[in-house]
Coordinates of C-alpha atoms and ligand atoms in Angstrom, one line a residue:
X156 CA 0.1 23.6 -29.3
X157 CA 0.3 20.1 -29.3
X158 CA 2.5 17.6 -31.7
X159 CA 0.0 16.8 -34.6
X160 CA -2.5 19.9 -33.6
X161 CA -5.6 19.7 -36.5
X162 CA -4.8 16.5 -38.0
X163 CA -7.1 13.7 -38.5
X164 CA -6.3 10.2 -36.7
X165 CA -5.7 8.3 -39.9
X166 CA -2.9 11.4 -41.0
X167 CA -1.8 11.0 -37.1
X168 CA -1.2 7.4 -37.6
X169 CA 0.5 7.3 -41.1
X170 CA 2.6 10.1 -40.4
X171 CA 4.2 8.4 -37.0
X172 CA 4.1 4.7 -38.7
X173 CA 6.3 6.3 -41.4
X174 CA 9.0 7.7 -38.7
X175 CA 8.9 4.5 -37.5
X176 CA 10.1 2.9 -40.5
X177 CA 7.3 0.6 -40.6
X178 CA 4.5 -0.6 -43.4
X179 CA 0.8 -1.6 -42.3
X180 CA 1.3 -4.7 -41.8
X181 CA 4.3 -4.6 -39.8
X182 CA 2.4 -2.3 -37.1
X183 CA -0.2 -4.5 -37.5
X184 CA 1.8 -7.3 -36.1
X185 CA 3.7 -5.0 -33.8
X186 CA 0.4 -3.8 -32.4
X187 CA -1.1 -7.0 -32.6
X188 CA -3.8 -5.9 -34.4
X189 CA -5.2 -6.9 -38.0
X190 CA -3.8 -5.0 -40.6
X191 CA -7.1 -4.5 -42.3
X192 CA -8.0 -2.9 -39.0
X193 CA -4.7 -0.4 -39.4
X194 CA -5.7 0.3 -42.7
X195 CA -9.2 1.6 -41.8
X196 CA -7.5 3.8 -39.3
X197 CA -5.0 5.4 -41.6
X198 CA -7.9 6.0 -44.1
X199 CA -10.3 7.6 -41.3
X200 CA -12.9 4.6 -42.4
X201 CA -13.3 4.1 -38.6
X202 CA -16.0 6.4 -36.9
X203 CA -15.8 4.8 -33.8
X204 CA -11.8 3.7 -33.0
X205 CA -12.0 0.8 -30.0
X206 CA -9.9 1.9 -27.1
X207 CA -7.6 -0.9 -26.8
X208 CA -6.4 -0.2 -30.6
X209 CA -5.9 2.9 -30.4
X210 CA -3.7 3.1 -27.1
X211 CA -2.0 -0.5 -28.9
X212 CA -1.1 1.5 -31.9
X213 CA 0.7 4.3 -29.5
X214 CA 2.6 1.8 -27.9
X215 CA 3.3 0.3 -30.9
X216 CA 4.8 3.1 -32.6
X217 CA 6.6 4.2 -29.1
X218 CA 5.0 7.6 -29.1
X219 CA 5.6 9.9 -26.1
X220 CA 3.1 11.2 -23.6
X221 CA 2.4 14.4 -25.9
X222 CA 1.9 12.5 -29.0
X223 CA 0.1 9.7 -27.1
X224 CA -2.5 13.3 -25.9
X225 CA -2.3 14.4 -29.7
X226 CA -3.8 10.7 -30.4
X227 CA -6.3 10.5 -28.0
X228 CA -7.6 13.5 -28.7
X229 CA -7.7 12.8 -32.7
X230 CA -9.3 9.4 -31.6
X231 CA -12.1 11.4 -29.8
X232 CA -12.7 13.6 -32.4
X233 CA -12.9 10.5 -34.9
X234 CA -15.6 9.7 -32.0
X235 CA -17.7 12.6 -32.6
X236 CA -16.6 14.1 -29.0
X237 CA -16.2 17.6 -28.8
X238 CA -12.6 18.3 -29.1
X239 CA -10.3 21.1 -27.1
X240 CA -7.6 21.8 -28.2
X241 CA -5.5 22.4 -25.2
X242 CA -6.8 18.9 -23.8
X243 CA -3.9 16.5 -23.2
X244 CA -5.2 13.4 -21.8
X245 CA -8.9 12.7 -22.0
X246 CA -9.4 8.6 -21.9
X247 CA -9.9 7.2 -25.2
X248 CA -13.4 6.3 -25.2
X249 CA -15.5 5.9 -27.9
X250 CA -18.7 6.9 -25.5
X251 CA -16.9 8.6 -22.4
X252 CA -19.0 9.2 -19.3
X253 CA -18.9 12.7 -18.2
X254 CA -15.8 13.1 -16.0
X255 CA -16.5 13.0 -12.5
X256 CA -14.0 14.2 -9.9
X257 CA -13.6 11.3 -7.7
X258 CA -13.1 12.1 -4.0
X259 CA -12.7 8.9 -2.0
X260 CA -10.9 9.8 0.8
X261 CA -12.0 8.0 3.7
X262 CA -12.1 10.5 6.9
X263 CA -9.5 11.9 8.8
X264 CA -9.4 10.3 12.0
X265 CA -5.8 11.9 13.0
X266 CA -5.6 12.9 16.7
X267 CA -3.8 16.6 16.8
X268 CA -0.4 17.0 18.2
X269 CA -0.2 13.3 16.9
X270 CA 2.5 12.4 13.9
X271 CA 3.1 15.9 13.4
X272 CA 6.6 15.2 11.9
X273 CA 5.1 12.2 10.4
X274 CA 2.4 14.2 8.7
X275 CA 4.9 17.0 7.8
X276 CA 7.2 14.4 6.4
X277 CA 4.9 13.1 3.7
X278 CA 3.2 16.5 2.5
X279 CA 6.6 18.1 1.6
X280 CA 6.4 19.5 -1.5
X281 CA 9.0 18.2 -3.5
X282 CA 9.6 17.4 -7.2
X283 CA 9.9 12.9 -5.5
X284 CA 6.2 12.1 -6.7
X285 CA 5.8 8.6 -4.4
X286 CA 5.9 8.5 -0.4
X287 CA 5.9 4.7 1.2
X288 CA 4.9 4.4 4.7
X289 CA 5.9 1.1 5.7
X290 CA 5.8 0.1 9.7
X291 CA 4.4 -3.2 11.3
X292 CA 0.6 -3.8 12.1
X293 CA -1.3 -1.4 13.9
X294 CA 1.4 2.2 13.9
X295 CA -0.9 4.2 11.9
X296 CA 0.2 4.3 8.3
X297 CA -3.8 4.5 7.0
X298 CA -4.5 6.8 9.5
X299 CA -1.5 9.0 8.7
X300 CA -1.9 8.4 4.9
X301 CA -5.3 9.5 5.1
X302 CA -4.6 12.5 7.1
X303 CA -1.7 13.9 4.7
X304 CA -4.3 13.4 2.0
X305 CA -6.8 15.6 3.0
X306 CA -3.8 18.2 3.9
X307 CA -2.9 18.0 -0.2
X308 CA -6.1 17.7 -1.1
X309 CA -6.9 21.2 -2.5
X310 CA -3.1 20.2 -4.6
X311 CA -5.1 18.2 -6.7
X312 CA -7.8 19.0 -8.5
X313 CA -8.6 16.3 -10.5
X314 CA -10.0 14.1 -7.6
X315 CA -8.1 11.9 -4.6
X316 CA -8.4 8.2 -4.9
X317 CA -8.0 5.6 -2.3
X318 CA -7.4 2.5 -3.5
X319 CA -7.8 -0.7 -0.8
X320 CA -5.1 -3.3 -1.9
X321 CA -6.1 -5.8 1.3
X322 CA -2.5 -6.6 1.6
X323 CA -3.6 -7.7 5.2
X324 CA -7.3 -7.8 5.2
X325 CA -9.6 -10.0 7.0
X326 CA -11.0 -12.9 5.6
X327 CA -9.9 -11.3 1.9
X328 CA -7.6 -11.9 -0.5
X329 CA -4.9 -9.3 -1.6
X330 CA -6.0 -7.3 -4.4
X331 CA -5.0 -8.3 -7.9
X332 CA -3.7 -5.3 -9.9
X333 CA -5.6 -6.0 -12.9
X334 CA -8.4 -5.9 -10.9
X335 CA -7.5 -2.9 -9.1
X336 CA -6.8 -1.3 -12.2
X337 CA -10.4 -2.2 -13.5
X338 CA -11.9 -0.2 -10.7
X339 CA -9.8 2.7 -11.1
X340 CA -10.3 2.6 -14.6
X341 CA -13.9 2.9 -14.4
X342 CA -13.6 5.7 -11.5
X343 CA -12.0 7.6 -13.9
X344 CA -14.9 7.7 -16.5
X345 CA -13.9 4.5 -18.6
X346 CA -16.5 2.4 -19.2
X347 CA -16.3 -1.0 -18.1
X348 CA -16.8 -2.5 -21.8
X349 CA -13.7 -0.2 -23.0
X350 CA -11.4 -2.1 -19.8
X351 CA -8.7 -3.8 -21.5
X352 CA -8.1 -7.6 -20.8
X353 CA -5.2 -7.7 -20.8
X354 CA -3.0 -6.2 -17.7
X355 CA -0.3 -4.3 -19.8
X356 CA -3.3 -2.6 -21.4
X357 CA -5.1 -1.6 -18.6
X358 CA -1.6 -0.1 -17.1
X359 CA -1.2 1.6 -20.0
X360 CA -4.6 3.2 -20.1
X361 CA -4.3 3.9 -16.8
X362 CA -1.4 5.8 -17.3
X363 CA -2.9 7.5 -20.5
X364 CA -6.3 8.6 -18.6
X365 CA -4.2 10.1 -15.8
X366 CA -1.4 11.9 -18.1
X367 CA -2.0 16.0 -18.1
X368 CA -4.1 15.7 -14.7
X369 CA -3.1 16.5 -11.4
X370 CA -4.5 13.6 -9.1
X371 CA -3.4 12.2 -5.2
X372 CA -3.4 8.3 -5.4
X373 CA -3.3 6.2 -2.0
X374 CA -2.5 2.9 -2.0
X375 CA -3.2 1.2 1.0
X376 CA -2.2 -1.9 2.7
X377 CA -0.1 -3.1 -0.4
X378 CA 1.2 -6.7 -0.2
X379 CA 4.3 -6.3 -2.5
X380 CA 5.7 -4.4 -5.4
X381 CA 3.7 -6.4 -8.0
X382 CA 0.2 -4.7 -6.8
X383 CA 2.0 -1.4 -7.0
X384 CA 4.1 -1.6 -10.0
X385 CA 0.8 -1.3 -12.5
X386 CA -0.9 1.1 -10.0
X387 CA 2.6 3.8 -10.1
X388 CA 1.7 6.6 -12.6
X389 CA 4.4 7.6 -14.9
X390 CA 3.8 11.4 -15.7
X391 CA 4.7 14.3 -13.1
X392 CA 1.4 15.7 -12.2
X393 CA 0.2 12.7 -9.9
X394 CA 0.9 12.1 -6.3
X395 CA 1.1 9.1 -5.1
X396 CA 1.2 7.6 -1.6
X397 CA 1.7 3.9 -0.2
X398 CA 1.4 2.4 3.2
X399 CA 2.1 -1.0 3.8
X400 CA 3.8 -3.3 6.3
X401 CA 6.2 -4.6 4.0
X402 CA 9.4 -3.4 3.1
X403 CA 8.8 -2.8 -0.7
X404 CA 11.8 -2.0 -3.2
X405 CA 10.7 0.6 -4.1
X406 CA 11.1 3.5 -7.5
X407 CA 14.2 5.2 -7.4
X408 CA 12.2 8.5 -6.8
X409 CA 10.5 7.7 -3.8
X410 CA 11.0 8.7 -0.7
X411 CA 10.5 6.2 2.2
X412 CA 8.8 6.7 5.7
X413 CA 9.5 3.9 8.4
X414 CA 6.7 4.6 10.7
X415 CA 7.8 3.2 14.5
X416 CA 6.1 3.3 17.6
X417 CA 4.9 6.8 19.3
X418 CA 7.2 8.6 21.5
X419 CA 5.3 8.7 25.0
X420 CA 4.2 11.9 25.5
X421 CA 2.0 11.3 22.0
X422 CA 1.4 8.0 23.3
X423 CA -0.8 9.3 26.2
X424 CA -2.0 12.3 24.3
X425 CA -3.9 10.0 21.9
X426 CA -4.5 7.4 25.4
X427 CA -6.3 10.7 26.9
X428 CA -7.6 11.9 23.7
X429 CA -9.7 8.8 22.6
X430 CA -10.8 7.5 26.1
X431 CA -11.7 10.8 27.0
X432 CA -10.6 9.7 30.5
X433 CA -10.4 11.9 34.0
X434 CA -8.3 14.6 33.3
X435 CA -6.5 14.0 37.2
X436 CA -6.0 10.5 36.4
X437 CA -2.5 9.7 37.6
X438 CA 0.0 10.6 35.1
X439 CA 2.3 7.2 36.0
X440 CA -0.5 5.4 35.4
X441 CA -1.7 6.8 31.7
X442 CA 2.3 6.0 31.0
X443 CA 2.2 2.6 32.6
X444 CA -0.6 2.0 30.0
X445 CA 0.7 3.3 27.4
X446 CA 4.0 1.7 27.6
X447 CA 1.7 -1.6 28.4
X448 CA 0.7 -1.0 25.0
X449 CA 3.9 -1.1 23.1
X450 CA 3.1 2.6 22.5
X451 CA 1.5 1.2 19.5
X452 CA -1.3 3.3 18.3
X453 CA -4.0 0.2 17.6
X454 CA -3.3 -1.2 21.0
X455 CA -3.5 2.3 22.7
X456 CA -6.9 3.0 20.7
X457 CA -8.3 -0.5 21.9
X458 CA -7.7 0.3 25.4
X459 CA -8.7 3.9 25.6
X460 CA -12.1 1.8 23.8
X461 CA -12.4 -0.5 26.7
X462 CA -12.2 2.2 29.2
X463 CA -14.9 3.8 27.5
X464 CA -17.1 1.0 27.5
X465 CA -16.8 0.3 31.0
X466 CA -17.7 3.5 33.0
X467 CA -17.2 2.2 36.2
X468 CA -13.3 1.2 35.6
X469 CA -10.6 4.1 36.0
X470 CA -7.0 4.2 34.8
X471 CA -5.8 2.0 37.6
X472 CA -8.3 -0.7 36.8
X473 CA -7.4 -1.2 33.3
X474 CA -3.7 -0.9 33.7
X475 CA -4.6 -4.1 36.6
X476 CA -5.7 -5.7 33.8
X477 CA -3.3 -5.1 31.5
X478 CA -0.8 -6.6 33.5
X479 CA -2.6 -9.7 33.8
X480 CA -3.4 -10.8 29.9
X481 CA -2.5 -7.7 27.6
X482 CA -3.7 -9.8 24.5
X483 CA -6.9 -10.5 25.4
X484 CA -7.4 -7.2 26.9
X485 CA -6.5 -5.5 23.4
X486 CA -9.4 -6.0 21.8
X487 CA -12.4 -3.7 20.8
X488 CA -15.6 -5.2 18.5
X489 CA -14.2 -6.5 15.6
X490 CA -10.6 -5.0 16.1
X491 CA -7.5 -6.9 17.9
X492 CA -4.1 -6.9 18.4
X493 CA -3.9 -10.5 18.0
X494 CA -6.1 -10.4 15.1
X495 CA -3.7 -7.8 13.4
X496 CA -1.4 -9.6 14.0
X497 CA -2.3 -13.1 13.0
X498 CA -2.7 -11.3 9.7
X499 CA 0.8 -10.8 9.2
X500 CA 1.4 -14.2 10.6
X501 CA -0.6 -15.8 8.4
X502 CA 1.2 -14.4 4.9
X503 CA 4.4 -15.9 5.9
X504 CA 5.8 -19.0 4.5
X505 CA 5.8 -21.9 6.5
X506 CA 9.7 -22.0 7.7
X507 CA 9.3 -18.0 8.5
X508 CA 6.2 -19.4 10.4
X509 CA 8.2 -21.6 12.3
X510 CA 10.7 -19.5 13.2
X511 CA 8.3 -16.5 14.4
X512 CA 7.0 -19.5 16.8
X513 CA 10.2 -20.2 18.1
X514 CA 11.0 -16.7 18.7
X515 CA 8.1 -16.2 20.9
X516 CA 9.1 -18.9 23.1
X517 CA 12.7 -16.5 24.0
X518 CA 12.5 -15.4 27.3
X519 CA 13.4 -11.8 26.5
X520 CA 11.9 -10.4 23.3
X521 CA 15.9 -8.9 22.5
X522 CA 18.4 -11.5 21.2
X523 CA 22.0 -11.9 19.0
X524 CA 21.8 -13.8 15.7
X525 CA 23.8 -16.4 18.3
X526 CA 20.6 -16.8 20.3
X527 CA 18.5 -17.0 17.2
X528 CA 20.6 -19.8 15.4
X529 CA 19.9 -21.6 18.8
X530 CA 16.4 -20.6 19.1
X531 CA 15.9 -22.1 15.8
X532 CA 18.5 -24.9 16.0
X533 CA 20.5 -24.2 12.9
X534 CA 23.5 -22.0 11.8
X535 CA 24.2 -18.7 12.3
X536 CA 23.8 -17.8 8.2
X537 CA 20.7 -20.0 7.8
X538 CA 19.1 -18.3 10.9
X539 CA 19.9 -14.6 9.2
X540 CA 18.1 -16.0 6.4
X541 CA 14.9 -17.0 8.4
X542 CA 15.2 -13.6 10.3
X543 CA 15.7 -11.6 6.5
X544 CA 11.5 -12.1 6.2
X545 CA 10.3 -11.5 9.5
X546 CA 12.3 -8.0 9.2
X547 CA 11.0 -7.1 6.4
X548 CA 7.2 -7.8 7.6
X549 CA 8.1 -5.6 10.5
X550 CA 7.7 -8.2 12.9
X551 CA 11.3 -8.2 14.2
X552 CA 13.6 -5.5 14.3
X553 CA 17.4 -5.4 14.4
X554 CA 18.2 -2.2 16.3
X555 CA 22.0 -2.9 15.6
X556 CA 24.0 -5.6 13.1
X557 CA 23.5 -8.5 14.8
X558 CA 21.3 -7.9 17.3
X559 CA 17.1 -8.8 17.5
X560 CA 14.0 -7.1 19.0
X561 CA 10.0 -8.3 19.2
X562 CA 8.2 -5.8 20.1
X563 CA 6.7 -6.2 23.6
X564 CA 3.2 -7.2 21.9
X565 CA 5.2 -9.2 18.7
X566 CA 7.2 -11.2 21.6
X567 CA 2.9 -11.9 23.4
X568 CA 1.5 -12.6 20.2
X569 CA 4.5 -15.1 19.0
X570 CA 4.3 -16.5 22.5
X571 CA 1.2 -17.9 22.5
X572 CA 1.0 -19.6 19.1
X573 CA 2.0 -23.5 19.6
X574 CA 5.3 -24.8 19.2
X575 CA 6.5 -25.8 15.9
X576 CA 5.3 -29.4 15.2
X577 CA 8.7 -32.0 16.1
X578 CA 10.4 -29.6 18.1
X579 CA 11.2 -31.9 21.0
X580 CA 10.9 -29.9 24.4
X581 CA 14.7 -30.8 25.4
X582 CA 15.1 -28.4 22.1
X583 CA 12.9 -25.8 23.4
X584 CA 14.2 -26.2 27.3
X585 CA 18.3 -26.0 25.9
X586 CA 17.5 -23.0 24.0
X587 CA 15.6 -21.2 26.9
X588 CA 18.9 -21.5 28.6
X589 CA 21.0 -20.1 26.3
X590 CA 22.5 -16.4 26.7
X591 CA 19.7 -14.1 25.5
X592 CA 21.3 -10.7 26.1
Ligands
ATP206 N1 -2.5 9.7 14.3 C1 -3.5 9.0 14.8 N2 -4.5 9.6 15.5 C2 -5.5 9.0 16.1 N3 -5.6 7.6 16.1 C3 -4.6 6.9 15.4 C4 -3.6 7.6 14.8 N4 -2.8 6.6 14.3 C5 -3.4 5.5 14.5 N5 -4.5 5.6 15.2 C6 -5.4 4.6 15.7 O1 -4.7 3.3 15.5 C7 -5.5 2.5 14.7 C8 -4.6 1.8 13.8 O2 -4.2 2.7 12.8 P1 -4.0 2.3 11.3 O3 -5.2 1.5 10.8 O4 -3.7 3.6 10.6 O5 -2.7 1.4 11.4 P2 -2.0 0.7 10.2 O6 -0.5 0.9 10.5 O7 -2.5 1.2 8.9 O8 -2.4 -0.8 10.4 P3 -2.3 -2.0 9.4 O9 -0.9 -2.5 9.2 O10 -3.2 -3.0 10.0 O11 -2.9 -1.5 8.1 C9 -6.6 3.4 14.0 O12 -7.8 2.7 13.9 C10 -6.7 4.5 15.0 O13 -7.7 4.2 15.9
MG207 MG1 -3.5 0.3 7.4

């Protein structure tokens, strides 16, 4: 039995305003409503309660997730919806649309014997209701998101959402959260006239709709915490997971997966997998690819695509090529690693810009902070800075305190962009020469 079980919304209202402490009008103001409006509630003179008031009075008055259930479902009935009594979180809607289990899953496109652990790691079963999968461009964090979703799928009754927050997207904008929030909203039966304006209010609905149902959230692509922060459900019952290439801070309860590069023997398995290639192609050459491919998934996917286009190369050929111009080799319709990666380029601020430039033009993509400062012609503590960024976008690494890594097609990519405007070439020829190991 919920709190308040068979009483009306107005005797819902007075009796939690009084606990409070409060009169009319000051819930009125606290709510930011107009007290004649809290009146009518209180007296049941309101057949058909507006959304936003309601969930602003039980914010208002501070109630918890079972009171807030107890109100929605008084606020329905004051609705003329029929009214369970066991229901705990139906949206409050004064016209709801029949609920309709969403199921937006994209489809699994996992290889087998690929990200096994990965995969493992993320369905666990565990009381922590938030995974991040965080890597840099192209290691398979959608892939493997989607994957684990369909694995908990049957967890979750109440639907699966996926949720595109273009963190890196081409040619769009990262999402805004009240916009995302919108969407959602309406996915889950609100109707678009009940969507709060305001952002606060459309979290808090959002929260409200999902409390007392079980649901699997992905967020994908985020670009920071403030697309996430509105989108995190509060109650138990959801699951929630995140891929994006930034390091996020993220809630205290989540667990965190730092998705690197494959080892190499699932680094040819998916090579021989997706280019469906001679199965007595010589194994040093399928490696030679491979590892000409960072062992990065995207890059390994757009050259088992090229070899598929072309029938008449073999393995041989295409490692040739790969030797010559990986870049431009990596590339497959709309798909690229330099596009990917321009995408991550292109969210940084200008002085992380220019030092992602410089970087490319080390000689060895592993450096010291030294070699950096140099790199970048400033001090040591100003170049750990710069570096603080480009770390966190996963496009550097720092294997140990101190020390710096590109990746192989990072170090390409950063390489080819132009040299920071005013950097005199006597900079850029002294810093060649400086110790780089
Ligand atoms: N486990 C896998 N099995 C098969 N293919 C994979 C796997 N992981 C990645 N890939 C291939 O690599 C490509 C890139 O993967 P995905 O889009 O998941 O990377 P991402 O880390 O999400 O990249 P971004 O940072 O751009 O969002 C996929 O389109 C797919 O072709
Ligand atoms: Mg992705």
């Amino acid at each position: 039995m919920y709190p308040g079980a068979g009483m009306s919304l107005g005797e819902l209202l007075r009796t939690w305003r009084r606990r409070a402490l409060l009169t009319q009008e000051q819930l009125a103001e606290r709510a930011g409503l107009n007290v004649r409006t809290v009146r009518r509630l209180e007296n049941d003179g309101l057949l058909r309660p507006r959304t936003t008031s309601v969930l602003l009075l039980a914010r208002a008055l501070d109630l918890d997730e079972a009171e807030r259930a107890a109100l929605n479902t008084a606020a329905r009935s004051a609705a003329g919806a029929p009214v369970a009594g066991t229901d705990t979180g139906g949206p409050v809607v004064a016209d709801p649309r029949p609920w309709t289990v969403p199921r937006q899953l994209p489809a699994d496109v996992a290889a087998p014997g690929v990200r096994e652990r990965e995969a493992a790691f993320v369905t666990a079963r565990g009381t922590q209701p938030v995974v991040f999968v965080t890597g840099m461009a192209g290691t398979g964090k959608t892939v493997l998101a989607v994957h684990a979703a369909h694995r908990l799928a049957p967890l979750f009754p109440d639907g699966q959402l996926f949720v595109d927050l273009h963190g890196h997207a081409q040619g769009a904008a990262p999402v805004e959260p009240g916009d995302a929030l919108a969407r959602v909203l309406r996915t889950l039966g609100v109707p678009a006239e009940h969507v709060p304006w305001h952002l606060d209010d459309r979290a808090a609905l959002y929260r409200s709709v999902l409390a007392g149902r079980r649901l699997l959230i992905v967020l994908d692509d985020a670009a920071g915490e403030h697309q996430l922060d509105p989108l995190l459900p509060a109650t138990p019952g959801c699951r929630v997971i995140v891929t994006s290439r930034h390091r996020l801070t993220c809630p205290g309860d989540a667990r965190i997966l730092s998705l690197d590069t494959l080892p190499l023997t699932e680094a040819v398995a998916l090579f021989v997998r997706t280019a469906g290639c001679d199965p007595d192609a010589p194994p040093d050459a399928l490696a030679e690819i491979v590892r000409r491919c960072g062992l990065l998934p995207l890059a390994i996917r757009l050259a088992a695509a090229r070899l598929q286009a072309h029938p008449s190369w073999n393995a041989c050929h295409l490692l040739d090529r790969l030797t010559t111009d990986r870049l431009a080799e990596l590339v497959a319709g709309h798909q690229s690693v330099t596009g990917a990666l321009n995408r991550s380029y292109e969210r940084l601020p200008p002085d992380q810009r220019r030092a992602y430039r410089l970087l490319g033009s080390a000689p060895h993509p592993s450096f010291t902070l030294g070699t950096a400062a140099a790199l970048l012609n400033t001090t040591v503590d100003r170049a750990s800075r710069l570096l603080d960024p480009l770390l966190d976008a996963h496009l550097l690494q720092e294997p140990s305190p101190g020390r710096y890594r590109l990746h192989d097609l990072v170090h390409a990519h950063a390489s080819t962009l132009r040299p920071p405007h005013g950097v005199r070439p006597s900079v850029r020829v002294r810093c060649r020469t400086a110790s780089l190991t």
